[in-house]
Amino acid sequence: MTQSDSAANRPGPSRSVGSFTPPRLFAARTAAFWTTIWKCWRTVLDWTVCLYIVLPGAFIAVGTYRDFMREPPPGLAEFPLYPILLALALTQLAGKYRTFAESGDGLFLHRNPRWRRSFAAMGFAYGGAARLLVTSAAVLTLSPVLLPVFGMSADSQTALAAYYAAAGLFWAMLRDRVSLSWKGWRRWAAILPSGAAFVLGAAALAEKGADSPGSALLSGAAFFAAAIVLLLWRMRKKGTLLHEITVENESYASLVSWVLMDTMEKKPLPRQRKPILFARSQPLLPHRDNVADRLADSWMKSVLRRPDLVMQLVYTLGVGAAALVLPPIPFAVVVWLGLPFLVVATLRRYWRQWLSEPYLSLFVWSDQAEAEASRKATAWLAMPLVLLWALLIGVRIGLAFGGIAWIAVAAVPATGYYWLRAANDILISFAASRRQKE
């Protein structure tokens, strides 16, 4: 056999698969992922939603931002810089280290060290670029306040954006290593204190480097070097494919969960052997032999035991609080009067989904018991949200007018209690009348 024949029969370097190289395949998967996310959101963002919700919301947000920047509050100059830096540090907790892995990679791609290391490096670069983009947009939005009020120069703001991007990249790599090292409660026991220490430490270093771009860049370089060390450890780690696939599935679900909320046929699989809340099935409502109270108690515990439903209520609480803080007080009161209808309607949807489950559909409930259980359960679950919103309105009224106006802190929540009951009765009566017509 000649030397040329031997060279022809020798397998070539495994740097590409077909016409793909690691960078091209990573770019194709990234584009496919975001294209899929956009197509999912396009199912709800039709022209009517954009015309009547998105565009008015954007117009109000931009107008509020412009008015705030033109005429900032008188006491803004005395406002400390640390809360702003702390908020920027909190945003770095979002996001995970991603490699856009797929299940088929286990056949041969993930077994190839070059491909595995290339995807790890490109995931690192993707995370850094994404964090730099988001952080730069946040700093640019805050620049009309950072420049005239706190005296931060353009160089300081640029260094601040680079510093936070590097710090967020370090946190993503650290969280990924913790997730690979521990499972279950041990993982959260490590992530929660580490996250708190990261936020406080990052904000403190940013405050020291606010007046010195060189100091901020030096701190960012230290975070970036630590992230590189974690990346090198990650490249040598084997058996990470299942973890990477789980991260991709969670990332996809987090971006489309609101769109596909009503299309899920199955509830998420439980991750614990027993529920975290009410593990011994203690009653929330003393029901004894009352069928309506027993039914309401079972539904309330089923909602509180599902993290996805609880998080949706938390998101609703946050969005409602923002809607009450931003506009003027008279308009905020009008919004507050409509929020109980939104919460009750959401809980009523949970209620109908729960009653339609295969096991519960085997039971026959009387219309009176079902209506009474729905009235009690939705009122009790909606009460904390409505009372917190009412307390926020009362505090705003007290801060705006002072003196005797502080009585609103107690009067508005008391009014909210009765207004919630009235809104609940209105929606339940409306639902009952529709059933009778059908």
PDB file of C-alpha atoms in Angstrom, residues 21-129:
ATOM      1  CA  THR A  21     -19.236  23.015  11.794  1.00  0.00           C
ATOM      2  CA  PRO A  22     -19.732  23.683  15.525  1.00  0.00           C
ATOM      3  CA  PRO A  23     -20.198  27.465  15.065  1.00  0.00           C
ATOM      4  CA  ARG A  24     -22.662  27.000  12.177  1.00  0.00           C
ATOM      5  CA  LEU A  25     -24.686  24.380  14.029  1.00  0.00           C
ATOM      6  CA  PHE A  26     -24.764  26.509  17.192  1.00  0.00           C
ATOM      7  CA  ALA A  27     -25.904  29.544  15.189  1.00  0.00           C
ATOM      8  CA  ALA A  28     -28.578  27.474  13.404  1.00  0.00           C
ATOM      9  CA  ARG A  29     -29.938  26.159  16.692  1.00  0.00           C
ATOM     10  CA  THR A  30     -29.951  29.609  18.248  1.00  0.00           C
ATOM     11  CA  ALA A  31     -31.855  31.055  15.282  1.00  0.00           C
ATOM     12  CA  ALA A  32     -34.286  28.104  15.290  1.00  0.00           C
ATOM     13  CA  PHE A  33     -34.950  28.537  19.015  1.00  0.00           C
ATOM     14  CA  TRP A  34     -35.787  32.233  18.813  1.00  0.00           C
ATOM     15  CA  THR A  35     -37.779  31.731  15.618  1.00  0.00           C
ATOM     16  CA  THR A  36     -39.902  29.132  17.432  1.00  0.00           C
ATOM     17  CA  ILE A  37     -40.407  31.483  20.388  1.00  0.00           C
ATOM     18  CA  TRP A  38     -41.509  34.261  18.044  1.00  0.00           C
ATOM     19  CA  LYS A  39     -43.963  31.960  16.244  1.00  0.00           C
ATOM     20  CA  CYS A  40     -45.492  30.951  19.586  1.00  0.00           C
ATOM     21  CA  TRP A  41     -45.982  34.565  20.610  1.00  0.00           C
ATOM     22  CA  ARG A  42     -47.368  35.403  17.173  1.00  0.00           C
ATOM     23  CA  THR A  43     -50.348  33.178  17.965  1.00  0.00           C
ATOM     24  CA  VAL A  44     -51.527  35.755  20.516  1.00  0.00           C
ATOM     25  CA  LEU A  45     -49.947  38.961  19.188  1.00  0.00           C
ATOM     26  CA  ASP A  46     -52.350  39.498  16.314  1.00  0.00           C
ATOM     27  CA  TRP A  47     -53.186  42.931  14.953  1.00  0.00           C
ATOM     28  CA  THR A  48     -56.034  43.504  17.422  1.00  0.00           C
ATOM     29  CA  VAL A  49     -53.814  42.802  20.447  1.00  0.00           C
ATOM     30  CA  CYS A  50     -51.055  45.016  19.044  1.00  0.00           C
ATOM     31  CA  LEU A  51     -53.498  47.803  18.230  1.00  0.00           C
ATOM     32  CA  TYR A  52     -55.501  47.838  21.466  1.00  0.00           C
ATOM     33  CA  ILE A  53     -53.008  46.578  24.065  1.00  0.00           C
ATOM     34  CA  VAL A  54     -49.367  46.637  22.941  1.00  0.00           C
ATOM     35  CA  LEU A  55     -49.319  50.028  21.218  1.00  0.00           C
ATOM     36  CA  PRO A  56     -51.307  51.883  23.950  1.00  0.00           C
ATOM     37  CA  GLY A  57     -49.152  50.264  26.608  1.00  0.00           C
ATOM     38  CA  ALA A  58     -45.967  51.275  24.803  1.00  0.00           C
ATOM     39  CA  PHE A  59     -47.317  54.804  24.283  1.00  0.00           C
ATOM     40  CA  ILE A  60     -48.157  55.170  27.981  1.00  0.00           C
ATOM     41  CA  ALA A  61     -44.794  53.723  29.067  1.00  0.00           C
ATOM     42  CA  VAL A  62     -42.795  55.986  26.759  1.00  0.00           C
ATOM     43  CA  GLY A  63     -44.858  59.028  27.755  1.00  0.00           C
ATOM     44  CA  THR A  64     -44.412  58.291  31.450  1.00  0.00           C
ATOM     45  CA  TYR A  65     -40.678  57.817  30.945  1.00  0.00           C
ATOM     46  CA  ARG A  66     -40.393  61.086  29.010  1.00  0.00           C
ATOM     47  CA  ASP A  67     -42.343  63.054  31.627  1.00  0.00           C
ATOM     48  CA  PHE A  68     -40.265  61.523  34.412  1.00  0.00           C
ATOM     49  CA  MET A  69     -37.028  62.523  32.691  1.00  0.00           C
ATOM     50  CA  ARG A  70     -38.234  66.024  31.826  1.00  0.00           C
ATOM     51  CA  GLU A  71     -39.524  66.776  35.308  1.00  0.00           C
ATOM     52  CA  PRO A  72     -37.880  64.399  37.793  1.00  0.00           C
ATOM     53  CA  PRO A  73     -39.210  64.361  41.370  1.00  0.00           C
ATOM     54  CA  PRO A  74     -37.766  67.129  43.566  1.00  0.00           C
ATOM     55  CA  GLY A  75     -36.163  64.707  46.023  1.00  0.00           C
ATOM     56  CA  LEU A  76     -34.472  62.581  43.370  1.00  0.00           C
ATOM     57  CA  ALA A  77     -31.126  64.323  43.894  1.00  0.00           C
ATOM     58  CA  GLU A  78     -31.109  63.068  47.498  1.00  0.00           C
ATOM     59  CA  PHE A  79     -31.929  59.510  46.428  1.00  0.00           C
ATOM     60  CA  PRO A  80     -28.980  57.134  47.021  1.00  0.00           C
ATOM     61  CA  LEU A  81     -27.347  55.341  44.105  1.00  0.00           C
ATOM     62  CA  TYR A  82     -27.130  51.977  45.862  1.00  0.00           C
ATOM     63  CA  PRO A  83     -30.775  50.858  45.269  1.00  0.00           C
ATOM     64  CA  ILE A  84     -30.321  51.395  41.513  1.00  0.00           C
ATOM     65  CA  LEU A  85     -27.118  49.366  41.532  1.00  0.00           C
ATOM     66  CA  LEU A  86     -28.843  46.694  43.607  1.00  0.00           C
ATOM     67  CA  ALA A  87     -31.667  46.466  41.054  1.00  0.00           C
ATOM     68  CA  LEU A  88     -29.133  46.042  38.247  1.00  0.00           C
ATOM     69  CA  ALA A  89     -27.458  43.271  40.233  1.00  0.00           C
ATOM     70  CA  LEU A  90     -30.793  41.510  40.734  1.00  0.00           C
ATOM     71  CA  THR A  91     -31.367  41.401  36.969  1.00  0.00           C
ATOM     72  CA  GLN A  92     -28.155  39.370  36.603  1.00  0.00           C
ATOM     73  CA  LEU A  93     -29.738  36.477  38.499  1.00  0.00           C
ATOM     74  CA  ALA A  94     -31.980  35.798  35.506  1.00  0.00           C
ATOM     75  CA  GLY A  95     -30.833  33.507  32.741  1.00  0.00           C
ATOM     76  CA  LYS A  96     -28.796  30.317  32.741  1.00  0.00           C
ATOM     77  CA  TYR A  97     -25.724  28.983  31.009  1.00  0.00           C
ATOM     78  CA  ARG A  98     -27.006  27.439  27.774  1.00  0.00           C
ATOM     79  CA  THR A  99     -25.472  25.261  25.065  1.00  0.00           C
ATOM     80  CA  PHE A 100     -28.631  24.656  22.963  1.00  0.00           C
ATOM     81  CA  ALA A 101     -28.184  20.901  23.365  1.00  0.00           C
ATOM     82  CA  GLU A 102     -30.675  18.464  21.849  1.00  0.00           C
ATOM     83  CA  SER A 103     -31.543  14.874  22.632  1.00  0.00           C
ATOM     84  CA  GLY A 104     -29.936  13.553  19.454  1.00  0.00           C
ATOM     85  CA  ASP A 105     -26.549  14.914  20.513  1.00  0.00           C
ATOM     86  CA  GLY A 106     -26.096  11.849  22.694  1.00  0.00           C
ATOM     87  CA  LEU A 107     -25.617   9.673  19.598  1.00  0.00           C
ATOM     88  CA  PHE A 108     -22.213  11.043  18.633  1.00  0.00           C
ATOM     89  CA  LEU A 109     -21.882  14.853  18.948  1.00  0.00           C
ATOM     90  CA  HIS A 110     -21.704  14.936  22.727  1.00  0.00           C
ATOM     91  CA  ARG A 111     -19.222  12.056  22.701  1.00  0.00           C
ATOM     92  CA  ASN A 112     -16.813  14.102  20.596  1.00  0.00           C
ATOM     93  CA  PRO A 113     -14.581  16.189  22.901  1.00  0.00           C
ATOM     94  CA  ARG A 114     -14.016  18.869  20.240  1.00  0.00           C
ATOM     95  CA  TRP A 115     -17.736  19.410  19.655  1.00  0.00           C
ATOM     96  CA  ARG A 116     -18.525  19.357  23.355  1.00  0.00           C
ATOM     97  CA  ARG A 117     -15.843  21.943  24.132  1.00  0.00           C
ATOM     98  CA  SER A 118     -16.792  24.080  21.138  1.00  0.00           C
ATOM     99  CA  PHE A 119     -20.436  24.186  22.190  1.00  0.00           C
ATOM    100  CA  ALA A 120     -19.401  24.988  25.770  1.00  0.00           C
ATOM    101  CA  ALA A 121     -17.253  27.909  24.580  1.00  0.00           C
ATOM    102  CA  MET A 122     -19.961  29.216  22.227  1.00  0.00           C
ATOM    103  CA  GLY A 123     -22.562  28.962  24.980  1.00  0.00           C
ATOM    104  CA  PHE A 124     -20.244  31.043  27.149  1.00  0.00           C
ATOM    105  CA  ALA A 125     -19.878  33.653  24.396  1.00  0.00           C
ATOM    106  CA  TYR A 126     -23.634  33.673  23.750  1.00  0.00           C
ATOM    107  CA  GLY A 127     -24.376  34.233  27.439  1.00  0.00           C
ATOM    108  CA  GLY A 128     -21.847  37.039  27.688  1.00  0.00           C
ATOM    109  CA  ALA A 129     -23.176  38.804  24.589  1.00  0.00           C
TER     110      ALA A 129
END
